[in-house]
Coordinates of C-alpha atoms in Angstrom, one line a residue:
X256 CA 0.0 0.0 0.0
X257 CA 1.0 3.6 -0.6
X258 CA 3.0 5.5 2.0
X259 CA 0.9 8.1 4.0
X260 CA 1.1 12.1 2.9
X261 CA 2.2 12.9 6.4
X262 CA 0.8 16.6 6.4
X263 CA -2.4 15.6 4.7
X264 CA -3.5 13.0 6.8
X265 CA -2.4 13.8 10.1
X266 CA -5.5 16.8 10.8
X267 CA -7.6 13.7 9.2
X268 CA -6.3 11.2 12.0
X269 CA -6.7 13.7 14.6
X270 CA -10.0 15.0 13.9
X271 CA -11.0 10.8 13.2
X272 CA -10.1 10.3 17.0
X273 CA -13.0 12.3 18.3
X274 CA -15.2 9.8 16.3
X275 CA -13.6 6.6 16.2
X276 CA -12.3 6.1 19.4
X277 CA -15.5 6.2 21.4
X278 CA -16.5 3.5 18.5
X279 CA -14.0 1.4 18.0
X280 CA -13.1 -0.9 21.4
X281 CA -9.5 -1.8 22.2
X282 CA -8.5 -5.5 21.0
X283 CA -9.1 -8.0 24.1
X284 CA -5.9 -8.3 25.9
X285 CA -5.0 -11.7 26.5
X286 CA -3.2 -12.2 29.8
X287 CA 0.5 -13.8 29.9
X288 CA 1.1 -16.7 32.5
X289 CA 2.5 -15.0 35.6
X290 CA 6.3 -15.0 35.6
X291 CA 9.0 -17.8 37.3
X292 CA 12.4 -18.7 36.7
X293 CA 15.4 -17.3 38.6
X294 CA 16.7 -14.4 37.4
X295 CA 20.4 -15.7 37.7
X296 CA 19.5 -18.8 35.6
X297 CA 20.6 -17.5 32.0
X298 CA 16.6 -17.2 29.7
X299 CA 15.9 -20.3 27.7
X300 CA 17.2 -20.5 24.0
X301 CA 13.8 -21.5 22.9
X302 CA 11.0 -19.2 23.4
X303 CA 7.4 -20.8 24.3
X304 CA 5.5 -22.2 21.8
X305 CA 2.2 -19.8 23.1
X306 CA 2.7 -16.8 24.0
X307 CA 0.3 -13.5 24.6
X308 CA -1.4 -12.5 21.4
X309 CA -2.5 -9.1 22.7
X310 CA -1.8 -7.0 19.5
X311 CA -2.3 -10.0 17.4
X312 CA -2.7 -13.5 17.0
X313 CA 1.2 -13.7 15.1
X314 CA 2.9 -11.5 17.7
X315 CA 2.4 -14.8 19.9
X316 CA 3.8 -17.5 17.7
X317 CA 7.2 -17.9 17.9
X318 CA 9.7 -17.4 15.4
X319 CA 10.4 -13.9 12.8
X320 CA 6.6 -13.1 11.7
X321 CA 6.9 -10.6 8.7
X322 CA 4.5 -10.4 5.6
X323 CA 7.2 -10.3 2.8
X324 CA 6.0 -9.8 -1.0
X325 CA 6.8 -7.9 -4.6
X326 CA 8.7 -4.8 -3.4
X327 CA 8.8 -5.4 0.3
X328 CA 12.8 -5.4 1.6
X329 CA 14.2 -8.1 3.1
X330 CA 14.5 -8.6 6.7
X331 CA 18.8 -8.0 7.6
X332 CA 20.0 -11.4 8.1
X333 CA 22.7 -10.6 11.0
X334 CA 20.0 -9.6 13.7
X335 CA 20.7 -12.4 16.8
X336 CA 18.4 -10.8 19.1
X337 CA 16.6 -13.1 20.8
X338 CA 13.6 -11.0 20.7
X339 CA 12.9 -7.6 18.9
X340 CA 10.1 -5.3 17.1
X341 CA 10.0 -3.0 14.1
X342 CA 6.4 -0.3 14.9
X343 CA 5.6 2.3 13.1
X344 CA 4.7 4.9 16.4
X345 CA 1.8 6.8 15.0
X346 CA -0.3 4.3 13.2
X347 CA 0.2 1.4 15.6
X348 CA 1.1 -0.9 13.0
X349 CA 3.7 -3.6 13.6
X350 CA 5.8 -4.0 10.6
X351 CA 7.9 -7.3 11.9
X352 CA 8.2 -9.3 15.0
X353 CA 10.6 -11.8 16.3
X354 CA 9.3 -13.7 19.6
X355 CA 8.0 -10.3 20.3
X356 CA 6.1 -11.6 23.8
X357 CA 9.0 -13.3 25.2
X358 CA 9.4 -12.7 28.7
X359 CA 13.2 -11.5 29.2
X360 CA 14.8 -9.8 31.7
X361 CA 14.6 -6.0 30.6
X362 CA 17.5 -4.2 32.4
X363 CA 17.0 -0.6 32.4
X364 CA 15.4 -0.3 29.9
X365 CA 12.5 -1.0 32.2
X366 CA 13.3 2.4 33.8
X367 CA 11.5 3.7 31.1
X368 CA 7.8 2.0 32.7
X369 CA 9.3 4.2 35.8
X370 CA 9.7 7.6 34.0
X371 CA 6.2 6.6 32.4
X372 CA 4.5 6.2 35.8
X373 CA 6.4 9.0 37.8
X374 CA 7.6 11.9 35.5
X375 CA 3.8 13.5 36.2
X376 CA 4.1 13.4 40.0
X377 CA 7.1 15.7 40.6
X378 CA 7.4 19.4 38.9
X379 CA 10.5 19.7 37.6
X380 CA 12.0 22.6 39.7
X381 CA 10.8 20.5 43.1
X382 CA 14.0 20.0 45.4
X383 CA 14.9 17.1 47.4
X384 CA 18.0 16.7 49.8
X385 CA 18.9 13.2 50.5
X386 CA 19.2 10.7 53.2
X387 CA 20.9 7.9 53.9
X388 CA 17.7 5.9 53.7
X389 CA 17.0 7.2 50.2
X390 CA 20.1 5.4 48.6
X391 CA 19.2 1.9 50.7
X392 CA 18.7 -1.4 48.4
X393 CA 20.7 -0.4 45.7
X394 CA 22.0 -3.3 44.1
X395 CA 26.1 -4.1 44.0
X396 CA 27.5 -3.3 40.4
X397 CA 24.8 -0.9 39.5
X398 CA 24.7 2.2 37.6
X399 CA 25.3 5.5 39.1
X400 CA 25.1 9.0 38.5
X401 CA 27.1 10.4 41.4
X402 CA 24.2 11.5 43.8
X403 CA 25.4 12.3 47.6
X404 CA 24.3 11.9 50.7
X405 CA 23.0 15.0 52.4
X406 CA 22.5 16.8 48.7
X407 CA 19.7 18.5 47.3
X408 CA 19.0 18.3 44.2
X409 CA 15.9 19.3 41.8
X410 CA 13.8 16.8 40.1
X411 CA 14.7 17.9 36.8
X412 CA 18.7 17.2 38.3
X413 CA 17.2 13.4 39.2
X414 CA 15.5 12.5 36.1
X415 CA 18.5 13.7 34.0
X416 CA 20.3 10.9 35.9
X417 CA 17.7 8.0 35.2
X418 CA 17.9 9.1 31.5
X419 CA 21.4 9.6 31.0
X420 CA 23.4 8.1 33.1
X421 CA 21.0 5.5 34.0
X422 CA 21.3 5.7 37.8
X423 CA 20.0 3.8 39.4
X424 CA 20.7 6.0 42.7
X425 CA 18.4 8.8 41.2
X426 CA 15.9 6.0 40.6
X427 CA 15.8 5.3 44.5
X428 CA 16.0 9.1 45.4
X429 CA 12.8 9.5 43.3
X430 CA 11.2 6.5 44.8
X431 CA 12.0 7.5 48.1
X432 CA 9.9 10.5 47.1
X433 CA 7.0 8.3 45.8
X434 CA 6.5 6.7 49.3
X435 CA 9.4 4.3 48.9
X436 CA 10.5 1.5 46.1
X437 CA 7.2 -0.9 47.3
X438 CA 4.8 2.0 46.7
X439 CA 6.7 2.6 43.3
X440 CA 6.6 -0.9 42.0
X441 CA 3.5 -0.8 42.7
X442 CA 2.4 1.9 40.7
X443 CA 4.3 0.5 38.4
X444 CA 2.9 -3.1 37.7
X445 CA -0.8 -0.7 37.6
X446 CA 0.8 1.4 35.0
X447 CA 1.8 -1.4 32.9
X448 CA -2.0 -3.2 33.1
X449 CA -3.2 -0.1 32.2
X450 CA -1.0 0.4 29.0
X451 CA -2.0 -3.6 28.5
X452 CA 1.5 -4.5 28.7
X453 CA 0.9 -7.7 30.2
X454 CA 4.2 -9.7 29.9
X455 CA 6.2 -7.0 32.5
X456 CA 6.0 -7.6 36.1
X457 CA 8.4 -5.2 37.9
X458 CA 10.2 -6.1 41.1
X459 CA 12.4 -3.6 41.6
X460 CA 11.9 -0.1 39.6
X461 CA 15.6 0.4 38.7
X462 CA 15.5 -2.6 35.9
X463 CA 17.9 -4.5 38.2
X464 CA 18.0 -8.4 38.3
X465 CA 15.5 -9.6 40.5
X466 CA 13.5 -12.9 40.8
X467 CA 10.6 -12.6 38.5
X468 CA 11.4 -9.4 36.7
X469 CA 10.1 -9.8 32.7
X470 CA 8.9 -7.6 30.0
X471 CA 9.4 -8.0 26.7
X472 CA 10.1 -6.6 23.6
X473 CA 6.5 -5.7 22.5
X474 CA 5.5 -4.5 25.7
X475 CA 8.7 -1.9 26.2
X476 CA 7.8 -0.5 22.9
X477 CA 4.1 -0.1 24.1
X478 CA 5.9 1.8 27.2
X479 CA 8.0 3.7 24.9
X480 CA 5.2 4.5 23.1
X481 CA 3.0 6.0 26.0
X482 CA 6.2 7.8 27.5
X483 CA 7.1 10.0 24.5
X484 CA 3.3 11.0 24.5
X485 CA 5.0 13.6 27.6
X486 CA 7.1 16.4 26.7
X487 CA 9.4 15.9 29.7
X488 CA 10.0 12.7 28.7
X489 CA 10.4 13.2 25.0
X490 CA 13.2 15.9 26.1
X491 CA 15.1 13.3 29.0
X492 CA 15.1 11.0 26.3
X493 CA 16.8 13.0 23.8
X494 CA 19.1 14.9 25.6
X495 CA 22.9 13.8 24.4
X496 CA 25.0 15.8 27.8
X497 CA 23.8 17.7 30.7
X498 CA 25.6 19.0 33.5
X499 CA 24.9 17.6 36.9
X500 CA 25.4 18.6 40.9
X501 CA 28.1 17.4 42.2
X502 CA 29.6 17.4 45.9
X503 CA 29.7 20.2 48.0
X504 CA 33.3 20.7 49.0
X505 CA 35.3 23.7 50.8
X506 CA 37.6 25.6 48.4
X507 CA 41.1 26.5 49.7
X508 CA 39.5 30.0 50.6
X509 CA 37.5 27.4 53.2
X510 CA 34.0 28.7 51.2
X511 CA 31.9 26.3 50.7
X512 CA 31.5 25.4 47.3
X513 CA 29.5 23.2 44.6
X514 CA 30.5 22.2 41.2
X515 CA 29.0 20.6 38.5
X516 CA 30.5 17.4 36.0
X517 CA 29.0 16.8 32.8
X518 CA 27.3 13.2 32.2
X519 CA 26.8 12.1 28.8
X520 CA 23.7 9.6 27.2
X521 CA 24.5 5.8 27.2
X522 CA 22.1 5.7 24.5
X523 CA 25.3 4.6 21.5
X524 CA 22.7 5.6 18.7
X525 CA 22.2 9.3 20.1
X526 CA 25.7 10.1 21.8
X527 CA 27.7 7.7 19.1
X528 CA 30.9 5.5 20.3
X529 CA 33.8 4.6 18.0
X530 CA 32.2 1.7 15.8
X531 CA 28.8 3.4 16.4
X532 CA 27.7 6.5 14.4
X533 CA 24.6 9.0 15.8
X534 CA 21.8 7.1 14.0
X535 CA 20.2 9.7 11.7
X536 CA 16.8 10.8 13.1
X537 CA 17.2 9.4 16.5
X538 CA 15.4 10.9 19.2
X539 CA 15.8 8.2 22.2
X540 CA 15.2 6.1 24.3
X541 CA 16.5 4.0 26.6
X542 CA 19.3 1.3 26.7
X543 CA 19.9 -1.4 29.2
X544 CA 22.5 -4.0 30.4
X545 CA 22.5 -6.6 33.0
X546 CA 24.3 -10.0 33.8
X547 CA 20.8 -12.0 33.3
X548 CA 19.1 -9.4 30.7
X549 CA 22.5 -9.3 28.3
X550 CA 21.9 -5.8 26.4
X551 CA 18.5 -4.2 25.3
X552 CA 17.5 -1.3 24.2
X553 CA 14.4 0.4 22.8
X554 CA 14.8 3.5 20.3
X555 CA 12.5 5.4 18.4
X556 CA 13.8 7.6 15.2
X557 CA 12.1 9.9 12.2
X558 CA 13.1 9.8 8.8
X559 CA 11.2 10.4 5.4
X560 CA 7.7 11.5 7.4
X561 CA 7.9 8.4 9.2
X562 CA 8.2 7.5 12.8
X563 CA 9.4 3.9 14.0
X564 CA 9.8 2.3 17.5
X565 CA 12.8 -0.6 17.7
X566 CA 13.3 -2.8 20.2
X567 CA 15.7 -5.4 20.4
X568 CA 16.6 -7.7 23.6
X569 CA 19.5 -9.5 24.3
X570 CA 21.7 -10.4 20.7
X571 CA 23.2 -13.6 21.2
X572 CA 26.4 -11.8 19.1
X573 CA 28.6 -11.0 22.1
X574 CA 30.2 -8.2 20.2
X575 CA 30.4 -4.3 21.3
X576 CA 27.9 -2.2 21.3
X577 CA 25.8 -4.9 19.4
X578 CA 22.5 -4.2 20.4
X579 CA 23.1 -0.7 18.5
X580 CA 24.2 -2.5 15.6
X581 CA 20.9 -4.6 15.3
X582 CA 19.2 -1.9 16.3
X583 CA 20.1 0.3 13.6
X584 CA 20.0 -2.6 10.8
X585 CA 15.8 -2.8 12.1
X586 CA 15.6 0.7 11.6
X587 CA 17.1 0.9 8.1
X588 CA 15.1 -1.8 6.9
X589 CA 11.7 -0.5 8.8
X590 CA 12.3 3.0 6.9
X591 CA 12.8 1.1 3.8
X592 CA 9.8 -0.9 4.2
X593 CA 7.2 1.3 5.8
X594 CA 4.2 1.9 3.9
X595 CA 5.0 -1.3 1.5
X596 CA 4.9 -4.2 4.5
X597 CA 1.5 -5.5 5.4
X598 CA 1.3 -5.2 9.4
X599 CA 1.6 -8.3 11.2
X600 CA 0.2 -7.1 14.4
X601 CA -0.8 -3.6 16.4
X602 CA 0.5 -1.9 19.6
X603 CA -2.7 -1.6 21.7
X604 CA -4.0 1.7 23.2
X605 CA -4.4 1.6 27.0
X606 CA -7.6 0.6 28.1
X607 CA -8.6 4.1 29.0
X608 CA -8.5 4.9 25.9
X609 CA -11.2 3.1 25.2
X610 CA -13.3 5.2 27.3
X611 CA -12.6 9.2 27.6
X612 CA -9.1 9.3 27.4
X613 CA -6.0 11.0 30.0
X614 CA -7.5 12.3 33.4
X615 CA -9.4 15.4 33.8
X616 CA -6.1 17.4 34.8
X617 CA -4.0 16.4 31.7
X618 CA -3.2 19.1 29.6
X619 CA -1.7 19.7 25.6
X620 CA 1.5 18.0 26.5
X621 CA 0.2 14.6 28.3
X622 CA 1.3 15.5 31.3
X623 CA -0.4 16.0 34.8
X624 CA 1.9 18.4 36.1
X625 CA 5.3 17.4 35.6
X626 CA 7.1 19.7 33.2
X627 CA 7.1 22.3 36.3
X628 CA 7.9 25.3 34.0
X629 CA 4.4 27.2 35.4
X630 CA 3.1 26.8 31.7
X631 CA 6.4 28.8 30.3
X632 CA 7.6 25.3 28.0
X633 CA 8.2 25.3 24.0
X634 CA 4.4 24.0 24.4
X635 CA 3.0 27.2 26.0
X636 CA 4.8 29.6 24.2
X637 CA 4.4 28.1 21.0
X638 CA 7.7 28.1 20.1
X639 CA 8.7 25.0 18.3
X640 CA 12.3 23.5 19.6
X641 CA 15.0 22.5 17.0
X642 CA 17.7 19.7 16.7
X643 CA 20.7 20.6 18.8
X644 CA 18.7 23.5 20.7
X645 CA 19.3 22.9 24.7
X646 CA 16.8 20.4 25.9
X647 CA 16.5 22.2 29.5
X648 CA 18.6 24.5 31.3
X649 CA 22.2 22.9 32.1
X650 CA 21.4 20.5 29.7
X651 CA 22.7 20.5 25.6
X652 CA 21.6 18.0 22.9
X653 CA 18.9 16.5 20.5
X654 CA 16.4 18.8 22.5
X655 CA 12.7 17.8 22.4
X656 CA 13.2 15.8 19.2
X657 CA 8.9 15.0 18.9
X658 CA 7.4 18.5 20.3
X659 CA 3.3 19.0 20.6
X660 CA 2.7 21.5 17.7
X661 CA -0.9 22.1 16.2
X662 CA -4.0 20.3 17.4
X663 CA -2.4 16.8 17.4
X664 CA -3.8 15.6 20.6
X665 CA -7.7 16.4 20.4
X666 CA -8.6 18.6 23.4
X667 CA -11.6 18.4 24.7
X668 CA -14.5 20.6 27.0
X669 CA -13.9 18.7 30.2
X670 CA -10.3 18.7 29.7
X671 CA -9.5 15.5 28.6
X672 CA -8.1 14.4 25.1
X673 CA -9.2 11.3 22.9
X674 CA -7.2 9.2 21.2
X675 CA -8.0 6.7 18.4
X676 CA -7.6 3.3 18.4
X677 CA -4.1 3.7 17.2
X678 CA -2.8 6.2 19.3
X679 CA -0.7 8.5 17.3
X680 CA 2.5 10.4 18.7
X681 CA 1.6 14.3 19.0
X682 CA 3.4 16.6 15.9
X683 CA 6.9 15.9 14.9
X684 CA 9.5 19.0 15.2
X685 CA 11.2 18.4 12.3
X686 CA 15.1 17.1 13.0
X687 CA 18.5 18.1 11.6
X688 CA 20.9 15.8 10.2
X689 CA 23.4 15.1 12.9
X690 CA 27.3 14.4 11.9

């Protein structure tokens, strides 16, 4: 089938919300059996032979499920994920699938379900000076940002640390502020019923190896998905460097003084590394590693009018920076094929969107409060931010790669917005070329 005439059809999809959604009912979400194994046991070679088939009866066979024909690309041959997912973000459609509801290990990557849940709770410019108590539980080997006992810092400071540096010590700050990491996981495994991704069960809501702890690959794209609906975490998620507090110390004047270090994105495909270029069109999200997940990573990208999510889980290539490298492959070949593939399955919209929509207090951006800025963002001005513009103060990058232009998301008298069926991502700022 034809590609879509982006600017053409996007007013149409929008205005087809208002009418479709309330018509159209979300696809019945099939529950996945509850999750076992050990989570130092390393995951089976073999997926299951059933799996969930929420988004589509194929999405839970096992095995590469793609509709190749005349003029559709062929599928890159040097993916060994054991698990991944080419979507396109705006129509819903999923363009090819391997084992796509395997329950793996996520690794960070599962940080993005916390952003998702959390990011709304906390304006940005709230401060917080840490305990001892706020830094308990954090598991040996983890990732850190640097955070200090007996510091404050902002919440915009925090979540620059889960996003970047994936620190899992801002993770446990922030959960300290959520009425502790039981409270958050909690929240959490809601979140993730709402959004109907039903293979994750969180145990601990820093991605870090615990018994029990699964996702898989379509369900962290469905998370994706529903987090870059939020400015805040559209901008996180695309920031390359930032600067961040660091400890207060006396100078040799004896004054006390603070200092700041920059931190940089893990995300390869944003920052780059030295056998991996900045992806072209990139604009997140987040990347993951542990001993039981292996590497995963979830990215979303623009190009030609088109936006795709990719998410691959744990290449069985134990090469560097692999799950980049099969990530980008995905992406080439979903750009190539997008608008030509027949969909073999569809990311669901939340089951509140099969009613009214966001709660009564959401507002333009999808957020219920979190951006902080007292209505002063790129959103309220109107202002639209451009590649390589700061993403927030103190912090430099991609800068809020998908901004909320236009009408995209359908406001409505009471407040809320609806969404169709589909769920489309709010306006694209269009993005530079990066070198």
């Amino acid at each position: 089938m034809p590609a879509p005439k982006k600017t053409a059809r996007r007013s149409l999809l929008v205005t087809s919300a208002v009418l479709s959604s309330l018509a159209l009912a979300a696809p019945v979400a099939v529950a996945a059996p509850k999750p076992s194994g050990s989570p130092s046991a390393s995951p089976s070679a073999t997926p299951p032979a059933s799996m969930s088939t929420v988004g589509g009866a194929r999405l839970g066979r096992p095995g590469t499920q793609v509709n190749l024909a005349s003029g559709v690309p062929v599928l890159p041959k040097d993916v060994s994920a054991r698990s991944w997912i080419v979507a396109d973000a705006e129509t819903g459609d999923v363009l090819a699938a391997h084992n796509a509801h395997w329950r793996l290990a996520p690794a960070s990557t599962l940080k993005m379900l916390f952003a998702d849940t959390l990011l709304p709770k906390f304006p940005r410019d709230t401060k917080h000076k840490v305990v001892p108590s706020d830094l308990a539980g954090i598991g040996p080997g983890s990732s850190m940002v640097g955070i200090k006992e007996e510091e404050t810092y902002t919440v915009h400071d925090l979540w620059l640390g889960v996003f970047l540096r994936s620190g899992n010590d801002a993770v446990h700050v922030l959960s300290a502020m959520n009425k502790g990491v039981e409270n958050t996981v909690a929240e959490m495994n809601q979140h993730a019923e709402e959004l109907q991704a039903l293979d994750t069960h969180v145990v601990s809501p820093d991605g870090y190896d615990a018994e029990g702890q699964v996702s898989s690959a379509y369900d962290l794209t469905l998370i994706a998905r529903s987090g870059m609906q939020k400015q805040d975490f559209r901008e996180y998620a695309s920031t390359v460097t930032a600067k961040f507090p660091g400890e207060t110390k006396k100078n040799k004047k004896g004054k006390k003084v603070r200092k700041s270090f920059e931190i940089q994105n893990t995300n390869r495909l944003l920052a780059g590394d030295a056998d991996v270029p900045v992806y072209e069109g990139i604009a997140g999200v987040k990347n993951g590693n542990t001993t039981n997940a292996g590497a995963t990573f979830t990215g979303v990208a623009e190009r030609g009018g088109k936006v795709l999510l990719v998410t691959v889980m744990n290449p069985e290539k134990d090469e560097h920076n692999e799950v980049y490298k099969e990530t980008a492959r995905l992406f080439d070949w979903g750009f190539k094929a997008a608008g030509k593939v027949q969909p073999v399955g569809e990311l669901v919209p939340p089951r509140s969107a099969a009613r009214a929509g966001a709660s009564p207090d959401a507002n333009p951006s999808g957020e219920a409060g979190g951006s902080g800025d007292g209505g002063k963002g790129p959103a309220a001005t109107g202002s639209k931010p451009v590649a390589g513009a700061p993403a927030a103060e103190g912090s430099s990058g991609i800068g809020v790669a998908l901004g909320v232009t236009g009408g995209a998301l359908v406001l409505l008298a009471g407040g809320a917005f609806l969404v169709n069926r589909r769920w489309p991502l709010p306006d694209l700022v269009r993005r530079r070329s990066r070198p």
